[in-house]
């Protein structure tokens, strides 16, 4: 089963033999700590792009281990855009970025042009579009948004990068162990691995990542067009930084926002309330979400505005 899932992940992602495929029994949050524990040695600096809640957690965890340089900070713009100006430290050990900001609803169009190997938290947009593997040392993703159930994460990492990691950590905290023992140092999350294989087979049947990207862009455009042409609804993320996975917006008042959420609930559209740290609304339209659902939401937005 592991062979099958790994082969499907490689096929769908276009992932070559220089990269290891690891299944870690943990969420993405675990990697906020594991990445610096493995790769941030004494005297070394990790450059981290700060684009929202999740990068904030990655920064916090890396600071426990070593020196962090915040290479860009979207806070002044209330994380409505991905900063375009980067300031790199002298010699970063690696550059960490979050390809999709799940809560604020922003997404990197292309990876940062960095002076060091890239580490990417791709939890909320992995396999939603072709994987940009160039310059990446390690990509990690909690499975529960686009790949499978919670409690398991997929790691795609250069084998030579994994080898540069610390040997002082306990075995399950070293990426090396997962690579050397094919993610079976201890009993893995078998159901999670099986499910990731099933999801990859489904993506393949949909036409692969290029087809997923096209479909996701179409779904998101329907919603952004509706928001941009509205007088009462206002998209949070700015054009050029908008996520195709999580669309965030505000209404003219809390009352109107509550009315939207209540009416949506009554029509079977749930989970639209924005994260408590941002407020407003958020439509998470991951790979599995059907286009028909977006049409129904757009209809509701227009109806309430009228
Ligand atoms: C959901 C999410 C996480 C956290 O995942 P867990 O599996 O709950 O640890 C981390 N990063 C991003 C970008 C996410 O969307």
PDB file of C-alpha atoms and ligand atoms in Angstrom:
ATOM      1  CA  UNK A   1       0.000   0.000   0.000  1.00  0.00           C
ATOM      2  CA  UNK A   2       2.872   2.353   0.815  1.00  0.00           C
ATOM      3  CA  UNK A   3       4.469   1.522  -2.537  1.00  0.00           C
ATOM      4  CA  UNK A   4       1.226   2.340  -4.318  1.00  0.00           C
ATOM      5  CA  UNK A   5       0.699   5.643  -2.510  1.00  0.00           C
ATOM      6  CA  UNK A   6       4.306   6.705  -2.981  1.00  0.00           C
ATOM      7  CA  UNK A   7       4.203   5.851  -6.694  1.00  0.00           C
ATOM      8  CA  UNK A   8       0.978   7.843  -7.129  1.00  0.00           C
ATOM      9  CA  UNK A   9       2.351  10.847  -5.221  1.00  0.00           C
ATOM     10  CA  UNK A  10       5.447  10.782  -7.444  1.00  0.00           C
ATOM     11  CA  UNK A  11       3.422  10.407 -10.625  1.00  0.00           C
ATOM     12  CA  UNK A  12       0.877  13.129  -9.819  1.00  0.00           C
ATOM     13  CA  UNK A  13       3.525  15.530  -8.462  1.00  0.00           C
ATOM     14  CA  UNK A  14       6.141  14.838 -11.138  1.00  0.00           C
ATOM     15  CA  UNK A  15       8.593  14.020  -8.347  1.00  0.00           C
ATOM     16  CA  UNK A  16      11.960  12.488  -9.229  1.00  0.00           C
ATOM     17  CA  UNK A  17      14.314  10.136  -7.373  1.00  0.00           C
ATOM     18  CA  UNK A  18      16.446  12.947  -5.956  1.00  0.00           C
ATOM     19  CA  UNK A  19      13.503  13.644  -3.651  1.00  0.00           C
ATOM     20  CA  UNK A  20      12.284  11.482  -0.793  1.00  0.00           C
ATOM     21  CA  UNK A  21       8.565  11.035  -0.100  1.00  0.00           C
ATOM     22  CA  UNK A  22       7.894  10.821   3.629  1.00  0.00           C
ATOM     23  CA  UNK A  23       4.706  10.160   5.571  1.00  0.00           C
ATOM     24  CA  UNK A  24       4.888  11.661   9.041  1.00  0.00           C
ATOM     25  CA  UNK A  25       2.275  10.860  11.679  1.00  0.00           C
ATOM     26  CA  UNK A  26       1.746  14.508  12.625  1.00  0.00           C
ATOM     27  CA  UNK A  27       0.138  17.678  11.368  1.00  0.00           C
ATOM     28  CA  UNK A  28       1.952  20.514   9.653  1.00  0.00           C
ATOM     29  CA  UNK A  29       2.388  22.205  13.036  1.00  0.00           C
ATOM     30  CA  UNK A  30       4.928  19.534  13.982  1.00  0.00           C
ATOM     31  CA  UNK A  31       7.111  20.624  11.059  1.00  0.00           C
ATOM     32  CA  UNK A  32       7.222  24.221  12.326  1.00  0.00           C
ATOM     33  CA  UNK A  33       9.462  22.751  15.053  1.00  0.00           C
ATOM     34  CA  UNK A  34      11.012  19.810  13.185  1.00  0.00           C
ATOM     35  CA  UNK A  35      12.419  21.878  10.315  1.00  0.00           C
ATOM     36  CA  UNK A  36      14.547  24.176  12.527  1.00  0.00           C
ATOM     37  CA  UNK A  37      15.423  21.313  14.894  1.00  0.00           C
ATOM     38  CA  UNK A  38      16.822  19.370  11.949  1.00  0.00           C
ATOM     39  CA  UNK A  39      18.365  22.113   9.854  1.00  0.00           C
ATOM     40  CA  UNK A  40      19.019  25.240  11.914  1.00  0.00           C
ATOM     41  CA  UNK A  41      22.426  24.701  13.539  1.00  0.00           C
ATOM     42  CA  UNK A  42      24.332  26.957  15.950  1.00  0.00           C
ATOM     43  CA  UNK A  43      25.277  30.262  14.354  1.00  0.00           C
ATOM     44  CA  UNK A  44      22.913  29.716  11.433  1.00  0.00           C
ATOM     45  CA  UNK A  45      19.936  31.864  10.418  1.00  0.00           C
ATOM     46  CA  UNK A  46      16.589  30.848   8.972  1.00  0.00           C
ATOM     47  CA  UNK A  47      14.914  33.450   6.763  1.00  0.00           C
ATOM     48  CA  UNK A  48      11.137  33.273   7.065  1.00  0.00           C
ATOM     49  CA  UNK A  49       8.577  35.116   4.946  1.00  0.00           C
ATOM     50  CA  UNK A  50       5.817  36.353   7.240  1.00  0.00           C
ATOM     51  CA  UNK A  51       2.493  36.298   5.425  1.00  0.00           C
ATOM     52  CA  UNK A  52      -0.018  35.447   8.148  1.00  0.00           C
ATOM     53  CA  UNK A  53      -1.051  33.201  11.024  1.00  0.00           C
ATOM     54  CA  UNK A  54       0.805  30.078   9.899  1.00  0.00           C
ATOM     55  CA  UNK A  55       4.135  31.716   9.109  1.00  0.00           C
ATOM     56  CA  UNK A  56       3.816  33.423  12.501  1.00  0.00           C
ATOM     57  CA  UNK A  57       3.710  30.003  14.134  1.00  0.00           C
ATOM     58  CA  UNK A  58       6.666  28.824  12.054  1.00  0.00           C
ATOM     59  CA  UNK A  59       8.637  31.887  13.191  1.00  0.00           C
ATOM     60  CA  UNK A  60       7.767  31.259  16.846  1.00  0.00           C
ATOM     61  CA  UNK A  61       8.930  27.652  16.681  1.00  0.00           C
ATOM     62  CA  UNK A  62      12.136  28.420  14.788  1.00  0.00           C
ATOM     63  CA  UNK A  63      13.003  31.079  17.387  1.00  0.00           C
ATOM     64  CA  UNK A  64      13.052  28.396  20.077  1.00  0.00           C
ATOM     65  CA  UNK A  65      15.822  26.676  18.154  1.00  0.00           C
ATOM     66  CA  UNK A  66      17.981  29.402  16.635  1.00  0.00           C
ATOM     67  CA  UNK A  67      18.210  32.711  14.849  1.00  0.00           C
ATOM     68  CA  UNK A  68      15.309  33.860  12.696  1.00  0.00           C
ATOM     69  CA  UNK A  69      15.388  36.666  10.170  1.00  0.00           C
ATOM     70  CA  UNK A  70      11.962  37.852   9.015  1.00  0.00           C
ATOM     71  CA  UNK A  71      12.569  38.363   5.290  1.00  0.00           C
ATOM     72  CA  UNK A  72       9.274  40.138   4.645  1.00  0.00           C
ATOM     73  CA  UNK A  73       6.281  41.073   6.741  1.00  0.00           C
ATOM     74  CA  UNK A  74       2.741  41.467   5.442  1.00  0.00           C
ATOM     75  CA  UNK A  75       1.354  42.670   8.777  1.00  0.00           C
ATOM     76  CA  UNK A  76       1.299  46.380   7.846  1.00  0.00           C
ATOM     77  CA  UNK A  77      -1.074  45.451   5.003  1.00  0.00           C
ATOM     78  CA  UNK A  78      -3.176  43.298   7.354  1.00  0.00           C
ATOM     79  CA  UNK A  79      -1.844  40.293   5.397  1.00  0.00           C
ATOM     80  CA  UNK A  80      -4.006  41.232   2.403  1.00  0.00           C
ATOM     81  CA  UNK A  81      -1.085  40.780   0.022  1.00  0.00           C
ATOM     82  CA  UNK A  82       2.125  38.802  -0.372  1.00  0.00           C
ATOM     83  CA  UNK A  83       4.996  41.301   0.040  1.00  0.00           C
ATOM     84  CA  UNK A  84       7.113  41.812  -3.059  1.00  0.00           C
ATOM     85  CA  UNK A  85      10.127  43.361  -1.302  1.00  0.00           C
ATOM     86  CA  UNK A  86      12.368  40.808   0.418  1.00  0.00           C
ATOM     87  CA  UNK A  87      15.330  41.502   2.669  1.00  0.00           C
ATOM     88  CA  UNK A  88      17.503  38.404   3.020  1.00  0.00           C
ATOM     89  CA  UNK A  89      20.023  37.830   5.762  1.00  0.00           C
ATOM     90  CA  UNK A  90      23.666  37.445   4.803  1.00  0.00           C
ATOM     91  CA  UNK A  91      23.725  33.683   4.419  1.00  0.00           C
ATOM     92  CA  UNK A  92      20.436  32.016   5.289  1.00  0.00           C
ATOM     93  CA  UNK A  93      20.503  28.284   5.989  1.00  0.00           C
ATOM     94  CA  UNK A  94      17.114  28.059   4.285  1.00  0.00           C
ATOM     95  CA  UNK A  95      14.184  30.276   3.339  1.00  0.00           C
ATOM     96  CA  UNK A  96      10.760  29.289   4.647  1.00  0.00           C
ATOM     97  CA  UNK A  97       7.504  30.451   3.091  1.00  0.00           C
ATOM     98  CA  UNK A  98       3.833  29.467   3.254  1.00  0.00           C
ATOM     99  CA  UNK A  99       2.601  28.928  -0.295  1.00  0.00           C
ATOM    100  CA  UNK A 100      -1.039  29.576   0.647  1.00  0.00           C
ATOM    101  CA  UNK A 101      -2.215  31.576   3.662  1.00  0.00           C
ATOM    102  CA  UNK A 102      -5.281  29.615   4.640  1.00  0.00           C
ATOM    103  CA  UNK A 103      -6.763  32.174   7.035  1.00  0.00           C
ATOM    104  CA  UNK A 104      -6.186  35.534   5.303  1.00  0.00           C
ATOM    105  CA  UNK A 105      -6.701  33.992   1.855  1.00  0.00           C
ATOM    106  CA  UNK A 106      -3.483  34.900   0.062  1.00  0.00           C
ATOM    107  CA  UNK A 107      -1.263  32.737  -2.126  1.00  0.00           C
ATOM    108  CA  UNK A 108       2.174  33.080  -3.713  1.00  0.00           C
ATOM    109  CA  UNK A 109       1.825  33.091  -7.495  1.00  0.00           C
ATOM    110  CA  UNK A 110       5.404  31.794  -7.726  1.00  0.00           C
ATOM    111  CA  UNK A 111       7.910  30.865  -5.000  1.00  0.00           C
ATOM    112  CA  UNK A 112      10.181  33.635  -3.683  1.00  0.00           C
ATOM    113  CA  UNK A 113      13.406  34.188  -5.587  1.00  0.00           C
ATOM    114  CA  UNK A 114      15.613  33.278  -2.637  1.00  0.00           C
ATOM    115  CA  UNK A 115      19.366  33.044  -2.053  1.00  0.00           C
ATOM    116  CA  UNK A 116      19.047  29.706  -0.197  1.00  0.00           C
ATOM    117  CA  UNK A 117      17.160  26.406  -0.463  1.00  0.00           C
ATOM    118  CA  UNK A 118      13.425  26.857  -0.064  1.00  0.00           C
ATOM    119  CA  UNK A 119      11.328  25.186   2.620  1.00  0.00           C
ATOM    120  CA  UNK A 120       7.615  25.433   1.934  1.00  0.00           C
ATOM    121  CA  UNK A 121       4.555  24.904   4.111  1.00  0.00           C
ATOM    122  CA  UNK A 122       2.170  23.829   1.341  1.00  0.00           C
ATOM    123  CA  UNK A 123      -0.553  22.501   3.644  1.00  0.00           C
ATOM    124  CA  UNK A 124      -3.442  24.361   2.098  1.00  0.00           C
ATOM    125  CA  UNK A 125      -2.578  24.326  -1.597  1.00  0.00           C
ATOM    126  CA  UNK A 126      -0.534  21.196  -2.229  1.00  0.00           C
ATOM    127  CA  UNK A 127      -1.643  19.410  -5.411  1.00  0.00           C
ATOM    128  CA  UNK A 128      -4.026  22.253  -6.260  1.00  0.00           C
ATOM    129  CA  UNK A 129      -1.652  23.220  -9.088  1.00  0.00           C
ATOM    130  CA  UNK A 130       1.622  21.888 -10.507  1.00  0.00           C
ATOM    131  CA  UNK A 131       4.269  21.624  -7.788  1.00  0.00           C
ATOM    132  CA  UNK A 132       7.110  24.159  -8.192  1.00  0.00           C
ATOM    133  CA  UNK A 133       9.964  21.851  -7.209  1.00  0.00           C
ATOM    134  CA  UNK A 134      12.903  23.940  -8.463  1.00  0.00           C
ATOM    135  CA  UNK A 135      15.062  25.395  -5.647  1.00  0.00           C
ATOM    136  CA  UNK A 136      13.030  23.573  -3.010  1.00  0.00           C
ATOM    137  CA  UNK A 137      14.820  21.556  -0.332  1.00  0.00           C
ATOM    138  CA  UNK A 138      11.705  20.491   1.548  1.00  0.00           C
ATOM    139  CA  UNK A 139       7.956  20.818   1.126  1.00  0.00           C
ATOM    140  CA  UNK A 140       5.594  19.743   3.882  1.00  0.00           C
ATOM    141  CA  UNK A 141       1.831  19.597   4.028  1.00  0.00           C
ATOM    142  CA  UNK A 142      -0.674  18.479   6.613  1.00  0.00           C
ATOM    143  CA  UNK A 143      -2.968  16.170   4.640  1.00  0.00           C
ATOM    144  CA  UNK A 144      -6.394  17.374   5.726  1.00  0.00           C
ATOM    145  CA  UNK A 145      -6.970  20.154   3.198  1.00  0.00           C
ATOM    146  CA  UNK A 146      -6.137  18.634  -0.170  1.00  0.00           C
ATOM    147  CA  UNK A 147      -4.680  15.166   0.396  1.00  0.00           C
ATOM    148  CA  UNK A 148      -6.536  13.072   2.934  1.00  0.00           C
ATOM    149  CA  UNK A 149      -7.423  12.864   6.626  1.00  0.00           C
ATOM    150  CA  UNK A 150      -5.926  14.877   9.467  1.00  0.00           C
ATOM    151  CA  UNK A 151      -3.070  13.623  11.612  1.00  0.00           C
ATOM    152  CA  UNK A 152      -0.705  12.780   8.777  1.00  0.00           C
ATOM    153  CA  UNK A 153       1.585  14.950   6.718  1.00  0.00           C
ATOM    154  CA  UNK A 154       3.349  14.482   3.431  1.00  0.00           C
ATOM    155  CA  UNK A 155       6.950  15.629   3.131  1.00  0.00           C
ATOM    156  CA  UNK A 156       8.761  15.932  -0.188  1.00  0.00           C
ATOM    157  CA  UNK A 157      12.441  16.620   0.436  1.00  0.00           C
ATOM    158  CA  UNK A 158      15.791  16.455  -1.314  1.00  0.00           C
ATOM    159  CA  UNK A 159      17.663  13.388  -0.115  1.00  0.00           C
ATOM    160  CA  UNK A 160      20.948  15.344   0.060  1.00  0.00           C
ATOM    161  CA  UNK A 161      19.269  18.064   2.159  1.00  0.00           C
ATOM    162  CA  UNK A 162      17.838  15.495   4.585  1.00  0.00           C
ATOM    163  CA  UNK A 163      21.374  14.155   5.088  1.00  0.00           C
ATOM    164  CA  UNK A 164      22.566  17.565   6.322  1.00  0.00           C
ATOM    165  CA  UNK A 165      20.114  17.437   9.263  1.00  0.00           C
ATOM    166  CA  UNK A 166      21.000  17.056  12.942  1.00  0.00           C
ATOM    167  CA  UNK A 167      21.852  13.573  14.256  1.00  0.00           C
ATOM    168  CA  UNK A 168      21.308  14.577  17.868  1.00  0.00           C
ATOM    169  CA  UNK A 169      17.506  14.363  17.827  1.00  0.00           C
ATOM    170  CA  UNK A 170      15.457  11.312  18.742  1.00  0.00           C
ATOM    171  CA  UNK A 171      14.815   9.111  15.694  1.00  0.00           C
ATOM    172  CA  UNK A 172      11.210  10.163  15.080  1.00  0.00           C
ATOM    173  CA  UNK A 173      12.272  13.825  15.132  1.00  0.00           C
ATOM    174  CA  UNK A 174      14.815  13.329  12.341  1.00  0.00           C
ATOM    175  CA  UNK A 175      13.657  13.439   8.715  1.00  0.00           C
ATOM    176  CA  UNK A 176      16.577  11.084   8.060  1.00  0.00           C
ATOM    177  CA  UNK A 177      14.807   8.257   9.899  1.00  0.00           C
ATOM    178  CA  UNK A 178      11.686   8.523   7.733  1.00  0.00           C
ATOM    179  CA  UNK A 179      13.826   8.517   4.580  1.00  0.00           C
ATOM    180  CA  UNK A 180      16.010   5.590   5.710  1.00  0.00           C
ATOM    181  CA  UNK A 181      13.134   3.461   6.997  1.00  0.00           C
ATOM    182  CA  UNK A 182      10.502   4.451   4.431  1.00  0.00           C
ATOM    183  CA  UNK A 183       8.298   6.122   7.059  1.00  0.00           C
ATOM    184  CA  UNK A 184       8.041   2.823   8.958  1.00  0.00           C
ATOM    185  CA  UNK A 185      10.359   3.338  11.932  1.00  0.00           C
ATOM    186  CA  UNK A 186       7.228   2.853  13.979  1.00  0.00           C
ATOM    187  CA  UNK A 187       3.710   1.909  12.954  1.00  0.00           C
ATOM    188  CA  UNK A 188       2.607   4.525  10.450  1.00  0.00           C
ATOM    189  CA  UNK A 189      -0.858   5.985   9.940  1.00  0.00           C
ATOM    190  CA  UNK A 190      -1.914   3.271   7.489  1.00  0.00           C
ATOM    191  CA  UNK A 191      -5.394   4.651   6.865  1.00  0.00           C
ATOM    192  CA  UNK A 192      -3.948   8.099   6.152  1.00  0.00           C
ATOM    193  CA  UNK A 193      -1.408   6.706   3.694  1.00  0.00           C
ATOM    194  CA  UNK A 194      -4.078   4.648   1.940  1.00  0.00           C
ATOM    195  CA  UNK A 195      -6.366   7.668   1.709  1.00  0.00           C
ATOM    196  CA  UNK A 196      -3.611   9.875   0.230  1.00  0.00           C
ATOM    197  CA  UNK A 197      -3.152   7.196  -2.438  1.00  0.00           C
ATOM    198  CA  UNK A 198      -6.885   7.222  -3.190  1.00  0.00           C
ATOM    199  CA  UNK A 199      -6.911  11.023  -3.453  1.00  0.00           C
ATOM    200  CA  UNK A 200      -3.905  10.968  -5.807  1.00  0.00           C
ATOM    201  CA  UNK A 201      -5.656   8.383  -7.982  1.00  0.00           C
ATOM    202  CA  UNK A 202      -8.683  10.716  -8.075  1.00  0.00           C
ATOM    203  CA  UNK A 203      -6.516  13.715  -9.052  1.00  0.00           C
ATOM    204  CA  UNK A 204      -4.983  11.591 -11.814  1.00  0.00           C
ATOM    205  CA  UNK A 205      -8.451  10.699 -13.069  1.00  0.00           C
ATOM    206  CA  UNK A 206      -9.382  14.413 -13.112  1.00  0.00           C
ATOM    207  CA  UNK A 207      -6.499  15.029 -15.528  1.00  0.00           C
ATOM    208  CA  UNK A 208      -3.682  15.687 -13.064  1.00  0.00           C
ATOM    209  CA  UNK A 209      -2.399  18.896 -11.488  1.00  0.00           C
ATOM    210  CA  UNK A 210      -2.678  21.094 -14.587  1.00  0.00           C
ATOM    211  CA  UNK A 211      -6.376  20.236 -14.818  1.00  0.00           C
ATOM    212  CA  UNK A 212      -6.816  20.775 -11.055  1.00  0.00           C
ATOM    213  CA  UNK A 213      -5.173  24.210 -11.378  1.00  0.00           C
ATOM    214  CA  UNK A 214      -7.466  25.196 -14.222  1.00  0.00           C
ATOM    215  CA  UNK A 215     -10.549  24.062 -12.350  1.00  0.00           C
ATOM    216  CA  UNK A 216      -9.460  25.774  -9.125  1.00  0.00           C
ATOM    217  CA  UNK A 217      -8.712  29.049 -10.922  1.00  0.00           C
ATOM    218  CA  UNK A 218     -12.134  28.941 -12.566  1.00  0.00           C
ATOM    219  CA  UNK A 219     -13.897  28.291  -9.250  1.00  0.00           C
ATOM    220  CA  UNK A 220     -12.050  31.121  -7.472  1.00  0.00           C
ATOM    221  CA  UNK A 221     -12.591  33.586 -10.350  1.00  0.00           C
ATOM    222  CA  UNK A 222     -16.371  33.086 -10.100  1.00  0.00           C
ATOM    223  CA  UNK A 223     -16.271  34.159  -6.490  1.00  0.00           C
ATOM    224  CA  UNK A 224     -13.762  37.017  -6.834  1.00  0.00           C
ATOM    225  CA  UNK A 225     -15.710  38.401  -9.815  1.00  0.00           C
ATOM    226  CA  UNK A 226     -18.895  38.366  -7.735  1.00  0.00           C
ATOM    227  CA  UNK A 227     -17.137  40.165  -4.857  1.00  0.00           C
ATOM    228  CA  UNK A 228     -15.426  42.743  -7.088  1.00  0.00           C
ATOM    229  CA  UNK A 229     -18.669  43.618  -8.851  1.00  0.00           C
ATOM    230  CA  UNK A 230     -20.577  43.988  -5.580  1.00  0.00           C
ATOM    231  CA  UNK A 231     -21.304  47.196  -3.692  1.00  0.00           C
ATOM    232  CA  UNK A 232     -21.612  45.497  -0.305  1.00  0.00           C
ATOM    233  CA  UNK A 233     -19.198  42.553  -0.317  1.00  0.00           C
ATOM    234  CA  UNK A 234     -15.491  43.288  -0.332  1.00  0.00           C
ATOM    235  CA  UNK A 235     -12.690  40.774  -0.910  1.00  0.00           C
ATOM    236  CA  UNK A 236      -9.937  40.887   1.720  1.00  0.00           C
ATOM    237  CA  UNK A 237      -6.974  39.770  -0.403  1.00  0.00           C
ATOM    238  CA  UNK A 238      -5.643  42.093  -3.082  1.00  0.00           C
ATOM    239  CA  UNK A 239      -5.421  41.143  -6.761  1.00  0.00           C
ATOM    240  CA  UNK A 240      -2.096  39.479  -7.481  1.00  0.00           C
ATOM    241  CA  UNK A 241      -2.036  37.796  -4.060  1.00  0.00           C
ATOM    242  CA  UNK A 242      -5.425  36.131  -4.017  1.00  0.00           C
ATOM    243  CA  UNK A 243      -5.766  32.515  -3.008  1.00  0.00           C
ATOM    244  CA  UNK A 244      -7.554  30.058  -5.235  1.00  0.00           C
ATOM    245  CA  UNK A 245      -8.155  27.853  -2.185  1.00  0.00           C
ATOM    246  CA  UNK A 246      -9.469  30.212   0.502  1.00  0.00           C
ATOM    247  CA  UNK A 247     -11.521  33.232  -0.513  1.00  0.00           C
ATOM    248  CA  UNK A 248     -11.975  35.780   2.282  1.00  0.00           C
ATOM    249  CA  UNK A 249     -14.308  38.750   2.314  1.00  0.00           C
ATOM    250  CA  UNK A 250     -16.253  41.171   4.490  1.00  0.00           C
ATOM    251  CA  UNK A 251     -19.787  42.510   4.430  1.00  0.00           C
ATOM    252  CA  UNK A 252     -20.971  46.050   5.203  1.00  0.00           C
ATOM    253  CA  UNK A 253     -21.760  45.188   8.841  1.00  0.00           C
ATOM    254  CA  UNK A 254     -21.660  42.352  11.330  1.00  0.00           C
ATOM    255  CA  UNK A 255     -25.447  41.984  10.988  1.00  0.00           C
ATOM    256  CA  UNK A 256     -25.302  41.491   7.245  1.00  0.00           C
ATOM    257  CA  UNK A 257     -22.408  39.060   7.631  1.00  0.00           C
ATOM    258  CA  UNK A 258     -24.406  37.087  10.194  1.00  0.00           C
ATOM    259  CA  UNK A 259     -27.414  37.079   7.869  1.00  0.00           C
ATOM    260  CA  UNK A 260     -25.289  35.668   5.060  1.00  0.00           C
ATOM    261  CA  UNK A 261     -23.881  32.951   7.277  1.00  0.00           C
ATOM    262  CA  UNK A 262     -27.294  32.001   8.682  1.00  0.00           C
ATOM    263  CA  UNK A 263     -28.972  31.930   5.254  1.00  0.00           C
ATOM    264  CA  UNK A 264     -26.093  29.914   3.840  1.00  0.00           C
ATOM    265  CA  UNK A 265     -26.355  27.404   6.707  1.00  0.00           C
ATOM    266  CA  UNK A 266     -30.074  27.036   6.047  1.00  0.00           C
ATOM    267  CA  UNK A 267     -29.255  26.151   2.428  1.00  0.00           C
ATOM    268  CA  UNK A 268     -26.647  23.580   3.354  1.00  0.00           C
ATOM    269  CA  UNK A 269     -23.600  25.763   2.881  1.00  0.00           C
ATOM    270  CA  UNK A 270     -21.568  25.470   6.062  1.00  0.00           C
ATOM    271  CA  UNK A 271     -18.191  26.611   7.313  1.00  0.00           C
ATOM    272  CA  UNK A 272     -18.359  30.118   5.860  1.00  0.00           C
ATOM    273  CA  UNK A 273     -17.489  32.036   8.995  1.00  0.00           C
ATOM    274  CA  UNK A 274     -14.005  33.541   8.756  1.00  0.00           C
ATOM    275  CA  UNK A 275     -11.316  32.523  11.220  1.00  0.00           C
ATOM    276  CA  UNK A 276     -11.769  34.330  14.554  1.00  0.00           C
ATOM    277  CA  UNK A 277      -8.526  36.257  14.015  1.00  0.00           C
ATOM    278  CA  UNK A 278      -9.782  37.846  10.776  1.00  0.00           C
ATOM    279  CA  UNK A 279     -13.577  37.868  11.004  1.00  0.00           C
ATOM    280  CA  UNK A 280     -15.859  38.156   8.017  1.00  0.00           C
ATOM    281  CA  UNK A 281     -16.346  35.187   5.710  1.00  0.00           C
ATOM    282  CA  UNK A 282     -14.109  32.565   4.217  1.00  0.00           C
ATOM    283  CA  UNK A 283     -15.000  30.042   1.529  1.00  0.00           C
ATOM    284  CA  UNK A 284     -12.515  27.192   1.484  1.00  0.00           C
ATOM    285  CA  UNK A 285     -12.804  25.786  -2.003  1.00  0.00           C
ATOM    286  CA  UNK A 286     -10.187  23.055  -1.987  1.00  0.00           C
ATOM    287  CA  UNK A 287      -9.686  20.511  -4.781  1.00  0.00           C
ATOM    288  CA  UNK A 288     -12.637  18.432  -3.622  1.00  0.00           C
ATOM    289  CA  UNK A 289     -15.089  21.341  -3.602  1.00  0.00           C
ATOM    290  CA  UNK A 290     -17.432  21.268  -6.616  1.00  0.00           C
ATOM    291  CA  UNK A 291     -17.906  24.214  -8.961  1.00  0.00           C
ATOM    292  CA  UNK A 292     -21.670  23.930  -8.470  1.00  0.00           C
ATOM    293  CA  UNK A 293     -21.195  24.907  -4.808  1.00  0.00           C
ATOM    294  CA  UNK A 294     -19.452  28.128  -5.851  1.00  0.00           C
ATOM    295  CA  UNK A 295     -22.337  28.972  -8.195  1.00  0.00           C
ATOM    296  CA  UNK A 296     -24.792  28.526  -5.341  1.00  0.00           C
ATOM    297  CA  UNK A 297     -22.767  30.770  -3.051  1.00  0.00           C
ATOM    298  CA  UNK A 298     -22.502  33.462  -5.739  1.00  0.00           C
ATOM    299  CA  UNK A 299     -26.286  33.328  -6.228  1.00  0.00           C
ATOM    300  CA  UNK A 300     -26.781  33.836  -2.504  1.00  0.00           C
ATOM    301  CA  UNK A 301     -24.354  36.795  -2.383  1.00  0.00           C
ATOM    302  CA  UNK A 302     -26.245  38.491  -5.219  1.00  0.00           C
ATOM    303  CA  UNK A 303     -29.642  37.721  -3.722  1.00  0.00           C
ATOM    304  CA  UNK A 304     -28.759  39.260  -0.350  1.00  0.00           C
ATOM    305  CA  UNK A 305     -27.295  42.324  -2.032  1.00  0.00           C
ATOM    306  CA  UNK A 306     -30.516  42.858  -4.007  1.00  0.00           C
TER     307      UNK A 306
HETATM  308  C1  LIG B   1      -3.927  23.880   8.437  1.00  0.00           C
HETATM  309  C2  LIG B   1      -2.560  24.436   8.288  1.00  0.00           C
HETATM  310  C3  LIG B   1      -1.523  24.127   9.179  1.00  0.00           C
HETATM  311  C4  LIG B   1      -1.730  23.291  10.424  1.00  0.00           C
HETATM  312  O1  LIG B   1      -1.979  21.976  10.155  1.00  0.00           O
HETATM  313  P1  LIG B   1      -2.146  20.910  11.343  1.00  0.00           P
HETATM  314  O2  LIG B   1      -2.254  19.638  10.600  1.00  0.00           O
HETATM  315  O3  LIG B   1      -3.364  21.277  12.094  1.00  0.00           O
HETATM  316  O4  LIG B   1      -0.915  20.980  12.195  1.00  0.00           O
HETATM  317  C5  LIG B   1      -0.272  24.654   8.930  1.00  0.00           C
HETATM  318  N1  LIG B   1      -0.032  25.441   7.871  1.00  0.00           N
HETATM  319  C6  LIG B   1      -1.009  25.766   7.001  1.00  0.00           C
HETATM  320  C7  LIG B   1      -0.685  26.629   5.837  1.00  0.00           C
HETATM  321  C8  LIG B   1      -2.300  25.271   7.191  1.00  0.00           C
HETATM  322  O5  LIG B   1      -3.276  25.606   6.320  1.00  0.00           O
END
